[in-house]
PDB file of N, CA, C and O in Angstrom:
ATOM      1  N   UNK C 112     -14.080   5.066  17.278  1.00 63.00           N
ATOM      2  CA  UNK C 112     -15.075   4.015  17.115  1.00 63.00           C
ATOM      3  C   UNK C 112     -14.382   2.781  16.539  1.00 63.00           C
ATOM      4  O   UNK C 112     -13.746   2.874  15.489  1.00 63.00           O
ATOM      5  N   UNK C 113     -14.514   1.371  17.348  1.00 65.00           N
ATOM      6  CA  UNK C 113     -13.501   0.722  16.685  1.00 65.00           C
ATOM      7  C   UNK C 113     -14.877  -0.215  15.741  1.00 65.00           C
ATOM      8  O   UNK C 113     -16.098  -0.066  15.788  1.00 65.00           O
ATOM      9  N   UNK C 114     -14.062  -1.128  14.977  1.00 64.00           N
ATOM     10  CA  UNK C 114     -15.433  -2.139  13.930  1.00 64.00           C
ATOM     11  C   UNK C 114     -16.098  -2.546  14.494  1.00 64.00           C
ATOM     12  O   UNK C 114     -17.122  -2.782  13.854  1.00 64.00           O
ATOM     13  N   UNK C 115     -16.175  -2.962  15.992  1.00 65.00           N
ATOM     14  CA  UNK C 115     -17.267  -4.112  16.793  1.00 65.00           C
ATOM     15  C   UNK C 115     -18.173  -2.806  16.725  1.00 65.00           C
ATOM     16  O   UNK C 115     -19.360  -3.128  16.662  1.00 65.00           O
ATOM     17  N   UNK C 116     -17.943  -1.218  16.717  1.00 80.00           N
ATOM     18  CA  UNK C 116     -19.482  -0.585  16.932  1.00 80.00           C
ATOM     19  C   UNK C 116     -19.931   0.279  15.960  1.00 80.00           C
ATOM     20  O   UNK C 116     -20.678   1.227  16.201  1.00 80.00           O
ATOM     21  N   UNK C 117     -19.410  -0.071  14.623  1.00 85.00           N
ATOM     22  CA  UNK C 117     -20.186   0.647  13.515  1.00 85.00           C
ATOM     23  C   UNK C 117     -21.186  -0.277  12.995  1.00 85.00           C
ATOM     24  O   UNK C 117     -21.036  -1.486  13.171  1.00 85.00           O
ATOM     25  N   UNK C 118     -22.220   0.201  12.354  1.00 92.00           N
ATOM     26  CA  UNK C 118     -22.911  -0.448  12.077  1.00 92.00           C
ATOM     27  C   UNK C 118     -22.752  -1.061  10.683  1.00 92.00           C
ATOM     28  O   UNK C 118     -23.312  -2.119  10.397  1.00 92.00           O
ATOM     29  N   UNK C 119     -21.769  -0.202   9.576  1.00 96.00           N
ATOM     30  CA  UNK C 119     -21.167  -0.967   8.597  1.00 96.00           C
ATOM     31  C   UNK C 119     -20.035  -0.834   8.366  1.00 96.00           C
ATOM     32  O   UNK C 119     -19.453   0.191   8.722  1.00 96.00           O
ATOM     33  N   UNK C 120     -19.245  -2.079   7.541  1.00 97.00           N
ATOM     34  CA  UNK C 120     -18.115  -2.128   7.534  1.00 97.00           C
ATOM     35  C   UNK C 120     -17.126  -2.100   5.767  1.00 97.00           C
ATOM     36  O   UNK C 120     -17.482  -2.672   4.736  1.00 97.00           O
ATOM     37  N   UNK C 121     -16.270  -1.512   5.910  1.00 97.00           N
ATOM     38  CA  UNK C 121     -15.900  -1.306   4.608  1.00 97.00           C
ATOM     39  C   UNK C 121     -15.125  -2.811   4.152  1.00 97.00           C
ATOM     40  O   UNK C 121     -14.923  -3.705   4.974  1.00 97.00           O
ATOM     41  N   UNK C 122     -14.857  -2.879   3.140  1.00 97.00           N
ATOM     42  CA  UNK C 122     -14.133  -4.536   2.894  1.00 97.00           C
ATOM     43  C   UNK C 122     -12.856  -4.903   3.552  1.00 97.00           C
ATOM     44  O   UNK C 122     -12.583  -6.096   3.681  1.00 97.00           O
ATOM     45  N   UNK C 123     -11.750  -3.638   4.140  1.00 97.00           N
ATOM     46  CA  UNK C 123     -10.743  -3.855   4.205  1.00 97.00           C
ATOM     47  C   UNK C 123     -10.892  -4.315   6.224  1.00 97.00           C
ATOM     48  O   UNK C 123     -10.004  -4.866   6.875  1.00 97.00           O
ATOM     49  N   UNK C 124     -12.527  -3.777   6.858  1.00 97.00           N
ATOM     50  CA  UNK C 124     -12.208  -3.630   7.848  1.00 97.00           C
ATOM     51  C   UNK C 124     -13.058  -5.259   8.221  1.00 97.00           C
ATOM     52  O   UNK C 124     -13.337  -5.645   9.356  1.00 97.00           O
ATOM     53  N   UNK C 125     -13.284  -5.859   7.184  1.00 97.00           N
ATOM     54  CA  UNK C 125     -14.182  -7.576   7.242  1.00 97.00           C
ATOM     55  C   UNK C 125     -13.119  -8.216   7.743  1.00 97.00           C
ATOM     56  O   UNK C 125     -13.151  -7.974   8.949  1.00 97.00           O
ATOM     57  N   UNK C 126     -11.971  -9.060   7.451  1.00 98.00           N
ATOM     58  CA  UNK C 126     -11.418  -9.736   8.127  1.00 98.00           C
ATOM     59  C   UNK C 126     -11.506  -9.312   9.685  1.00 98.00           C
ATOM     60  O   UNK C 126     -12.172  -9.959  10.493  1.00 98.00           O
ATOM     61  N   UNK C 127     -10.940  -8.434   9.942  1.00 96.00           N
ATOM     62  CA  UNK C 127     -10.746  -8.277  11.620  1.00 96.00           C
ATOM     63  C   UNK C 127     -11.401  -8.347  12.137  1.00 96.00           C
ATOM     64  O   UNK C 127     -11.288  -8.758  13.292  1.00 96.00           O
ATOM     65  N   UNK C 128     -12.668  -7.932  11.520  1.00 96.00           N
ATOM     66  CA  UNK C 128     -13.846  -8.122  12.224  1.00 96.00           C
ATOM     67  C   UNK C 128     -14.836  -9.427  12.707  1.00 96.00           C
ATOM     68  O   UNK C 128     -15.680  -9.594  13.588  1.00 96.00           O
ATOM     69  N   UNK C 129     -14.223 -10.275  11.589  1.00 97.00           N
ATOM     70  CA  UNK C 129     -14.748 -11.851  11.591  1.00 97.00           C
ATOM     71  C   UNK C 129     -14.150 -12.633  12.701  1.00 97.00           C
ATOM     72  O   UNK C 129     -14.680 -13.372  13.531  1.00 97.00           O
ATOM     73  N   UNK C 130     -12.387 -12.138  12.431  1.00 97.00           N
ATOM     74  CA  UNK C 130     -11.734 -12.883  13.603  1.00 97.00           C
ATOM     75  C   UNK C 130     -11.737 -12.117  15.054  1.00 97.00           C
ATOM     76  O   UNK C 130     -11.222 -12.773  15.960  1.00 97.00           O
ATOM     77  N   UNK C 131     -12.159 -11.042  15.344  1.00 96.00           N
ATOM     78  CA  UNK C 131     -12.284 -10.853  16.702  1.00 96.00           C
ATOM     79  C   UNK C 131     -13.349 -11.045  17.400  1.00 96.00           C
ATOM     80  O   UNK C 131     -13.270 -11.337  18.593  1.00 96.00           O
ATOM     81  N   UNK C 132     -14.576 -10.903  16.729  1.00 95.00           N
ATOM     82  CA  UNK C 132     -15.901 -11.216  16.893  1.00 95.00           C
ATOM     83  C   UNK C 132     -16.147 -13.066  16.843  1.00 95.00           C
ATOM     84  O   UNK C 132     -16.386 -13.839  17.771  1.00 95.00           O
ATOM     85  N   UNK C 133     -16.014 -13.265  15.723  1.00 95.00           N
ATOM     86  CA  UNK C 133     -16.425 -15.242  15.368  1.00 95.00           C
ATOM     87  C   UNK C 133     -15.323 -16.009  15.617  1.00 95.00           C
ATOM     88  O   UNK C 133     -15.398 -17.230  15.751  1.00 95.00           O
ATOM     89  N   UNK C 134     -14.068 -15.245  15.706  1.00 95.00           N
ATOM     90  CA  UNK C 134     -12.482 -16.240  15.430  1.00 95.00           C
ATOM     91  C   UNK C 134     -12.733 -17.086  13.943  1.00 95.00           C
ATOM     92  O   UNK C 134     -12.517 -18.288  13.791  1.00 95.00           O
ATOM     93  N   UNK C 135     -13.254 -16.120  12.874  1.00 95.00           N
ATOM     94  CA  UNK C 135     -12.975 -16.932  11.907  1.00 95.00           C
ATOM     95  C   UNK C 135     -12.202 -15.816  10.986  1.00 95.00           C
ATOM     96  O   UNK C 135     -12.434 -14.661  10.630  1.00 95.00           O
ATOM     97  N   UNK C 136     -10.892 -17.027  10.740  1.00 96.00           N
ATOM     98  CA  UNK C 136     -10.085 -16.051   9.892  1.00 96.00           C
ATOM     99  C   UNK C 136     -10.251 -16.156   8.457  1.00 96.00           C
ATOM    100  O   UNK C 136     -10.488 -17.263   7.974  1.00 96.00           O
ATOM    101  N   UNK C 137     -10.144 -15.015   7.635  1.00 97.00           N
ATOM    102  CA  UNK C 137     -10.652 -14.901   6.273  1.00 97.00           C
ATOM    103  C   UNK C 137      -9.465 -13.375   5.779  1.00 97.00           C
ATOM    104  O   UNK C 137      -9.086 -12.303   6.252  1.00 97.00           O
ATOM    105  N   UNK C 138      -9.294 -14.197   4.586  1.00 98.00           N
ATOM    106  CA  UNK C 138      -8.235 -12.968   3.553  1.00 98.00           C
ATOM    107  C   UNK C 138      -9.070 -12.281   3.110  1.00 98.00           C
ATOM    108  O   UNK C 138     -10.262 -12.587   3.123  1.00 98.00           O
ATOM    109  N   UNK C 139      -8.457 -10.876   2.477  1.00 98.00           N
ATOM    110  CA  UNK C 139      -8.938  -9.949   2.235  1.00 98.00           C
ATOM    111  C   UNK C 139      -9.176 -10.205   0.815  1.00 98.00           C
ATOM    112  O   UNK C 139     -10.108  -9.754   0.150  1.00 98.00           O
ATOM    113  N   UNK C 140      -8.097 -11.089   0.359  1.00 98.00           N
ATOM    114  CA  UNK C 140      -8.366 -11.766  -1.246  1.00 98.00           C
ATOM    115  C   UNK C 140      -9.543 -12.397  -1.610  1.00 98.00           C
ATOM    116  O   UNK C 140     -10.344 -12.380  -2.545  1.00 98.00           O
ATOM    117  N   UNK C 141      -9.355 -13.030  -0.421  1.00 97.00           N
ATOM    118  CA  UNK C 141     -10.889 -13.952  -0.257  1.00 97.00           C
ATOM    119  C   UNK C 141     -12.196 -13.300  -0.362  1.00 97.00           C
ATOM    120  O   UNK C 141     -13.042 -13.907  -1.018  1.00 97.00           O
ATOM    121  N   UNK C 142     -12.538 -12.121   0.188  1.00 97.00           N
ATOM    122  CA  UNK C 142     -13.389 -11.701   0.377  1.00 97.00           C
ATOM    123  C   UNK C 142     -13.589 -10.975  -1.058  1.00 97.00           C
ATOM    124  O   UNK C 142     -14.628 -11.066  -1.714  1.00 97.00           O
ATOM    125  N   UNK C 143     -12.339 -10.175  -1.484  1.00 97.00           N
ATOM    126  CA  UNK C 143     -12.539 -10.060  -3.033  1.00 97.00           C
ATOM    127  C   UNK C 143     -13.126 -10.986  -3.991  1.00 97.00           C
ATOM    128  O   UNK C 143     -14.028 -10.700  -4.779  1.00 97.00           O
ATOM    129  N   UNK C 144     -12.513 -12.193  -3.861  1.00 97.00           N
ATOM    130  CA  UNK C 144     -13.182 -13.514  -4.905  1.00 97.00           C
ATOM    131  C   UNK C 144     -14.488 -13.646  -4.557  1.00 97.00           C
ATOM    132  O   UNK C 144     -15.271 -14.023  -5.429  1.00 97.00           O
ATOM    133  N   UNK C 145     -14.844 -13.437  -3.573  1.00 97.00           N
ATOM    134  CA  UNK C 145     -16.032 -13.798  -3.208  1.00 97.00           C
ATOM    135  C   UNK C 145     -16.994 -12.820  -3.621  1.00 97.00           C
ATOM    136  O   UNK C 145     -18.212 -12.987  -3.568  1.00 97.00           O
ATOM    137  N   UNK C 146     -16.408 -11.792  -4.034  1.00 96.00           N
ATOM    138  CA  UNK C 146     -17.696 -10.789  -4.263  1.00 96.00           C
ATOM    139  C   UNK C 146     -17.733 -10.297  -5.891  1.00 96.00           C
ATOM    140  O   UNK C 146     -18.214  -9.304  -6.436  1.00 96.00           O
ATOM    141  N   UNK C 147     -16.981 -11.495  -6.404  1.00 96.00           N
ATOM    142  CA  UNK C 147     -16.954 -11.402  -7.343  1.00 96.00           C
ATOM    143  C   UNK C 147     -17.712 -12.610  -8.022  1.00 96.00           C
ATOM    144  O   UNK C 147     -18.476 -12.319  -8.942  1.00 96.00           O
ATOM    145  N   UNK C 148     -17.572 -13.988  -7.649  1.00 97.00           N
ATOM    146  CA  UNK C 148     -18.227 -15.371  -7.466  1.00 97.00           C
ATOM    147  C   UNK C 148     -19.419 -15.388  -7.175  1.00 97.00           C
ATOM    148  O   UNK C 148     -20.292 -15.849  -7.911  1.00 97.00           O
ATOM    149  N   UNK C 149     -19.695 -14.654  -5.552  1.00 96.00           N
ATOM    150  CA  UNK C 149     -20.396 -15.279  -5.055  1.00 96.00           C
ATOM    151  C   UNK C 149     -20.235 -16.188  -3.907  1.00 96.00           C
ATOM    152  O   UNK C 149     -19.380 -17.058  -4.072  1.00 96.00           O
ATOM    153  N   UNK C 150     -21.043 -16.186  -2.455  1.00 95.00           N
ATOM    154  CA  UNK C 150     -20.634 -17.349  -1.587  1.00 95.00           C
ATOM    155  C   UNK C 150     -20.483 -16.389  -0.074  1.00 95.00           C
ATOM    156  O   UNK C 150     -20.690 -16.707   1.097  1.00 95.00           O
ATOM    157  N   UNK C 151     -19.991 -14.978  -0.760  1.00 96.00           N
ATOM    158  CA  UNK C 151     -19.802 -14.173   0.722  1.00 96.00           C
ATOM    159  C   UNK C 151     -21.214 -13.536   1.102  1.00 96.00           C
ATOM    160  O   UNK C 151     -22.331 -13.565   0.584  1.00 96.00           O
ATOM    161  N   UNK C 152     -20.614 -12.893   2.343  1.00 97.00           N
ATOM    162  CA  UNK C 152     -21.359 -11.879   2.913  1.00 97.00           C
ATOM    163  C   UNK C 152     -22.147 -10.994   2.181  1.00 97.00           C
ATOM    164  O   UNK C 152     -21.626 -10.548   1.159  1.00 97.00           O
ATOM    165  N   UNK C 153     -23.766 -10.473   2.573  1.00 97.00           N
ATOM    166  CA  UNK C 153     -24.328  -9.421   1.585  1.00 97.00           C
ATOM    167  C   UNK C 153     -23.711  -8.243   1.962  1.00 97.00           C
ATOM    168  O   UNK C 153     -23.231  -8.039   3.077  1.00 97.00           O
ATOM    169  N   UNK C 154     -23.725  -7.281   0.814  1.00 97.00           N
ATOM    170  CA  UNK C 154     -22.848  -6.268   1.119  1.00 97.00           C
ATOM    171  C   UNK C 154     -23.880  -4.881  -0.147  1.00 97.00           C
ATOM    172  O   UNK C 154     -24.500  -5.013  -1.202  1.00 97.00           O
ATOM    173  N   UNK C 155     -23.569  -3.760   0.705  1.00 97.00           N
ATOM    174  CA  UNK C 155     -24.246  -2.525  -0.047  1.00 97.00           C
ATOM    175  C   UNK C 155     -23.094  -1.978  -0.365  1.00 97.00           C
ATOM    176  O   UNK C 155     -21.949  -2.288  -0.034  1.00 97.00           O
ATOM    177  N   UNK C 156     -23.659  -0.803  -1.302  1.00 96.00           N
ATOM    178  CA  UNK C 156     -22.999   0.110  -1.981  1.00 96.00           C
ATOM    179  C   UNK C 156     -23.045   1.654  -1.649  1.00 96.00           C
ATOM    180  O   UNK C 156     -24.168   2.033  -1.979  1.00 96.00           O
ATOM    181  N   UNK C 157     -22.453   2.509  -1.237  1.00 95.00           N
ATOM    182  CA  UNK C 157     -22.350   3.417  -0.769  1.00 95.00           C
ATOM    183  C   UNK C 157     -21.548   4.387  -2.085  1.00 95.00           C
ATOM    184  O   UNK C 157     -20.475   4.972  -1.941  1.00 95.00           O
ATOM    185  N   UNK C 158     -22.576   4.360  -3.653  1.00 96.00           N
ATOM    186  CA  UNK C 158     -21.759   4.999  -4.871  1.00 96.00           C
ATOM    187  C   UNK C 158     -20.712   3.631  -5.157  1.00 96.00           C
ATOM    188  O   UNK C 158     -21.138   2.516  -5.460  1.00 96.00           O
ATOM    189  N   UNK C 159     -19.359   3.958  -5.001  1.00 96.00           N
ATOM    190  CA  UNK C 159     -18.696   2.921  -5.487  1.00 96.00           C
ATOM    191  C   UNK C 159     -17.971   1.944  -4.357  1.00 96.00           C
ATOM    192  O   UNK C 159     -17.162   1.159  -4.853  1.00 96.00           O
ATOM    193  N   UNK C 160     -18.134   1.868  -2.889  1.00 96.00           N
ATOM    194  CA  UNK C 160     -17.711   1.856  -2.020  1.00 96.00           C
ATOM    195  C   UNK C 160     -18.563   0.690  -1.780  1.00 96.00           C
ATOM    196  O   UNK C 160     -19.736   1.030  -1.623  1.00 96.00           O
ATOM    197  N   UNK C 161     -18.321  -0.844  -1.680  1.00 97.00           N
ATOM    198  CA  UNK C 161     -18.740  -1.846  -1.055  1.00 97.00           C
ATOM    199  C   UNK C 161     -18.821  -1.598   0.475  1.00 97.00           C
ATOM    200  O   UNK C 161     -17.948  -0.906   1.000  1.00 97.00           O
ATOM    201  N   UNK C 162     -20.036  -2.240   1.373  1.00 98.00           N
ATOM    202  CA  UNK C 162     -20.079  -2.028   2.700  1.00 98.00           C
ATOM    203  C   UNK C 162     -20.683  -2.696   2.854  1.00 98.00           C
ATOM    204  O   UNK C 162     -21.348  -3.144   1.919  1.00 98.00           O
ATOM    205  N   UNK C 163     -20.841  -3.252   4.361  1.00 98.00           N
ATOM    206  CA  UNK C 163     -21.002  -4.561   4.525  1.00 98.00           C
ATOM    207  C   UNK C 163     -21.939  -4.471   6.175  1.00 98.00           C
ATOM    208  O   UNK C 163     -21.422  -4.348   7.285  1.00 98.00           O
ATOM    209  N   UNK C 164     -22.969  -4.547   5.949  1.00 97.00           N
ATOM    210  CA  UNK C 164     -23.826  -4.767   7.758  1.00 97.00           C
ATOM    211  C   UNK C 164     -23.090  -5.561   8.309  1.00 97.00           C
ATOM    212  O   UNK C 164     -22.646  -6.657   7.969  1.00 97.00           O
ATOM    213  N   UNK C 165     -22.930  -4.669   9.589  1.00 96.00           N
ATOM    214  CA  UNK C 165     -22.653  -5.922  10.912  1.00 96.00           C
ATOM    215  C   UNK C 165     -23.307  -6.995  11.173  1.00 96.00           C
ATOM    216  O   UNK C 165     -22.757  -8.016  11.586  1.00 96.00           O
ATOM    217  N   UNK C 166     -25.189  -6.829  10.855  1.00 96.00           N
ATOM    218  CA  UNK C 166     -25.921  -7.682  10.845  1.00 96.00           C
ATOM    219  C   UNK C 166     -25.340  -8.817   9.910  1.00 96.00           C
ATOM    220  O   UNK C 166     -24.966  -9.884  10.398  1.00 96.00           O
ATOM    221  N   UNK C 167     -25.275  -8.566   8.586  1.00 97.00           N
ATOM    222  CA  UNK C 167     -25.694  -9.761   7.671  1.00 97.00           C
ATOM    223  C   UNK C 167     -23.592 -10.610   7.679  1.00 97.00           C
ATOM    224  O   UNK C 167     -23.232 -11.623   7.080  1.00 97.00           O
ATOM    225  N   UNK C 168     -22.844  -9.814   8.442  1.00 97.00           N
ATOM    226  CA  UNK C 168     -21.632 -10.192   8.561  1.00 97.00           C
ATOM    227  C   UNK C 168     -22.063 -11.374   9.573  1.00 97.00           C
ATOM    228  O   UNK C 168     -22.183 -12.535   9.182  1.00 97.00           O
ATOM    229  N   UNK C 169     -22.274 -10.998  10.840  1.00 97.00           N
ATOM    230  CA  UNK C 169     -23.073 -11.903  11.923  1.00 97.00           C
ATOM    231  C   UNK C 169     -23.524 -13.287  11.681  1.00 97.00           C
ATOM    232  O   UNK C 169     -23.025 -14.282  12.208  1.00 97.00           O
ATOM    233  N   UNK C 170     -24.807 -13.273  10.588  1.00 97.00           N
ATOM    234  CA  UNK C 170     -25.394 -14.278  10.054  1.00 97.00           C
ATOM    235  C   UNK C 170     -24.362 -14.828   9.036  1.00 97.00           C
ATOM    236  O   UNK C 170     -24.648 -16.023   8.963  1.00 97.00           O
ATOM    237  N   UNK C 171     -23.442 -14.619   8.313  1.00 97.00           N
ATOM    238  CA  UNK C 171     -22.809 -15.113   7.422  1.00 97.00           C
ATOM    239  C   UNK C 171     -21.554 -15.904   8.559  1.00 97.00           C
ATOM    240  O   UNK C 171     -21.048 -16.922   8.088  1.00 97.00           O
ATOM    241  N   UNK C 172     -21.274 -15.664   9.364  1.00 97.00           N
ATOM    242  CA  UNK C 172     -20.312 -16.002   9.925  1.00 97.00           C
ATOM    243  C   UNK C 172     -21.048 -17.216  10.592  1.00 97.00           C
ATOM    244  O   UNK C 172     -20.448 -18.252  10.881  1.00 97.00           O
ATOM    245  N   UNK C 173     -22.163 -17.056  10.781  1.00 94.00           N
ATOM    246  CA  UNK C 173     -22.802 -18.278  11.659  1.00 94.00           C
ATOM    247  C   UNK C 173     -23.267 -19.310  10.936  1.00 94.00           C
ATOM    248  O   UNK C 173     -23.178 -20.405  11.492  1.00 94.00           O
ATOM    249  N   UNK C 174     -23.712 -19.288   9.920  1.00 94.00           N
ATOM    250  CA  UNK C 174     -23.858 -20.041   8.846  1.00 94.00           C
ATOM    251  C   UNK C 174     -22.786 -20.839   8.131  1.00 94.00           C
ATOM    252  O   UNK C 174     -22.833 -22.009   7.750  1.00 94.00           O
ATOM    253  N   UNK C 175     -22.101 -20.214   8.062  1.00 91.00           N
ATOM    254  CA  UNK C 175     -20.196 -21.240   7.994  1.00 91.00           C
ATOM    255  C   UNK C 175     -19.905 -22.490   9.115  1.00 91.00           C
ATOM    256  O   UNK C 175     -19.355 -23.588   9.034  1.00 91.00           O
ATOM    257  N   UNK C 176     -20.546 -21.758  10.159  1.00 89.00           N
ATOM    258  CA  UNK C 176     -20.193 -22.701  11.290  1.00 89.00           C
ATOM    259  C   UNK C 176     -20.765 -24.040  11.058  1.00 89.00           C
ATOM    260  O   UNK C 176     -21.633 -24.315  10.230  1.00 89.00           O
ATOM    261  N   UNK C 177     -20.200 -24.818  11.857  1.00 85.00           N
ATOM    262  CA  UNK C 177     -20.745 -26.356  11.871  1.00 85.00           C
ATOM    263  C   UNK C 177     -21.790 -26.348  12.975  1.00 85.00           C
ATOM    264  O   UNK C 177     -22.324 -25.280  13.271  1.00 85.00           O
ATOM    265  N   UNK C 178     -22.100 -27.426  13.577  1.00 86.00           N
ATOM    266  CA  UNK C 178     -22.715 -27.797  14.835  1.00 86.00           C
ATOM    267  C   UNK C 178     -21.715 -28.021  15.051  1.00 86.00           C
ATOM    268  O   UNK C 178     -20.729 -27.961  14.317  1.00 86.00           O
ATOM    269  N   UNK C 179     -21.856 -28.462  16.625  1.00 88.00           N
ATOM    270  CA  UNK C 179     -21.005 -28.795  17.198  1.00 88.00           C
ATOM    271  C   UNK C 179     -20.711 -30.425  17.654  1.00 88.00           C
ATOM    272  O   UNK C 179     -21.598 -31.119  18.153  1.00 88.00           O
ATOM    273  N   UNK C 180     -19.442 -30.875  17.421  1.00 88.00           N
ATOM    274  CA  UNK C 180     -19.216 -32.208  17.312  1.00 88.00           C
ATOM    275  C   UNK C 180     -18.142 -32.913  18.106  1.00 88.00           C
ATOM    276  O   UNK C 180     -17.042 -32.403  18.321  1.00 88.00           O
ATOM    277  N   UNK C 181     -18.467 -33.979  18.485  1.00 91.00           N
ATOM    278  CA  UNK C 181     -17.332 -34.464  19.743  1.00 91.00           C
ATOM    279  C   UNK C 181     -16.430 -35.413  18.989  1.00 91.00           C
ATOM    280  O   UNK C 181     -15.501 -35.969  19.575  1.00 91.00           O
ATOM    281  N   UNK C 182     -16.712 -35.646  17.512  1.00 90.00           N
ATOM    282  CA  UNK C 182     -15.262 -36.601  16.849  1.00 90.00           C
ATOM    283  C   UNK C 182     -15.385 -35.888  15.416  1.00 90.00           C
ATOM    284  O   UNK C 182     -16.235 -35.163  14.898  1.00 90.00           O
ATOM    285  N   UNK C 183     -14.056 -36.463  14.978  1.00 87.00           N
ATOM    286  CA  UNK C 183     -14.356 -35.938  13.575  1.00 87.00           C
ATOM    287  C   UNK C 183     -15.230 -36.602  12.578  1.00 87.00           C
ATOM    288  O   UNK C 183     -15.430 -36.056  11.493  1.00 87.00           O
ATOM    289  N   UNK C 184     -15.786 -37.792  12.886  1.00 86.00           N
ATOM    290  CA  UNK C 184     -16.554 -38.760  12.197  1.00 86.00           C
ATOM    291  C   UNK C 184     -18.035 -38.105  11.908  1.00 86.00           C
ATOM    292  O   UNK C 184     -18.778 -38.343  10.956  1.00 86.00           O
ATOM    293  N   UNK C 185     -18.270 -37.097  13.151  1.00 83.00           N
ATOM    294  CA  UNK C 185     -19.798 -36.644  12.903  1.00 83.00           C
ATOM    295  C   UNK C 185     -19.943 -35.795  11.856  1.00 83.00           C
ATOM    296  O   UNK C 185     -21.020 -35.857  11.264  1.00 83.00           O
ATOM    297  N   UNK C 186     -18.946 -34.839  11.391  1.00 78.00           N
ATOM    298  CA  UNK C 186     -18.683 -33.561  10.653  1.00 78.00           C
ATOM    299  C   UNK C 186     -19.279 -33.857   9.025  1.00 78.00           C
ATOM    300  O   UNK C 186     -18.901 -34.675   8.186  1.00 78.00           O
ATOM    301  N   UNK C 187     -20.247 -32.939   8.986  1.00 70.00           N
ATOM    302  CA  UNK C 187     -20.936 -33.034   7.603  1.00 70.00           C
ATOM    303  C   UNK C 187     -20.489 -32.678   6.985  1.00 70.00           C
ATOM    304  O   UNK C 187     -19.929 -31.669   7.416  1.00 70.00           O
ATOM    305  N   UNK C 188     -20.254 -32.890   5.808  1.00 57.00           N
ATOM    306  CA  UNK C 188     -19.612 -32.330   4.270  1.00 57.00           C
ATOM    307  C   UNK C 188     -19.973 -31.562   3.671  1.00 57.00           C
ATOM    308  O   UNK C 188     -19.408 -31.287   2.612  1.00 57.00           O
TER     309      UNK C 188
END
């Protein structure tokens, strides 16, 4: 079963999954800070085991995104 067909994902298997699915690349560090901060993906607990829906990976990845823009002048901040 590769990550595109589980339905959740453990932290180490989030990057690959962002960039083969969204092409958005993201560290594994990153995703640590982030779940420590705040800012990432929602993620459950399985006991002590962070896991992460394909769903709410999906929506988090799309939500990063911009619209889409034909100069760099349009790009919101």
């Amino acid at each position: 079963m590769t990550t595109l067909e589980k339905p959740r994902l453990r932290r180490s298997e989030v990057p690959a999954y962002l960039l083969d699915k969204h092409g958005i690349p993201i560290a594994l560090a990153t995703l640590n800070k982030m779940a420590t901060t705040g800012g990432g993906p929602a993620m459950r607990y399985a006991g002590r085991i962070p896991l992460y829906d394909v769903e709410d990976l999906d929506r988090w990845a799309t939500d990063r995104l911009s619209r889409p823009v034909t100069s760099t002048s349009e790009k919101v901040a």
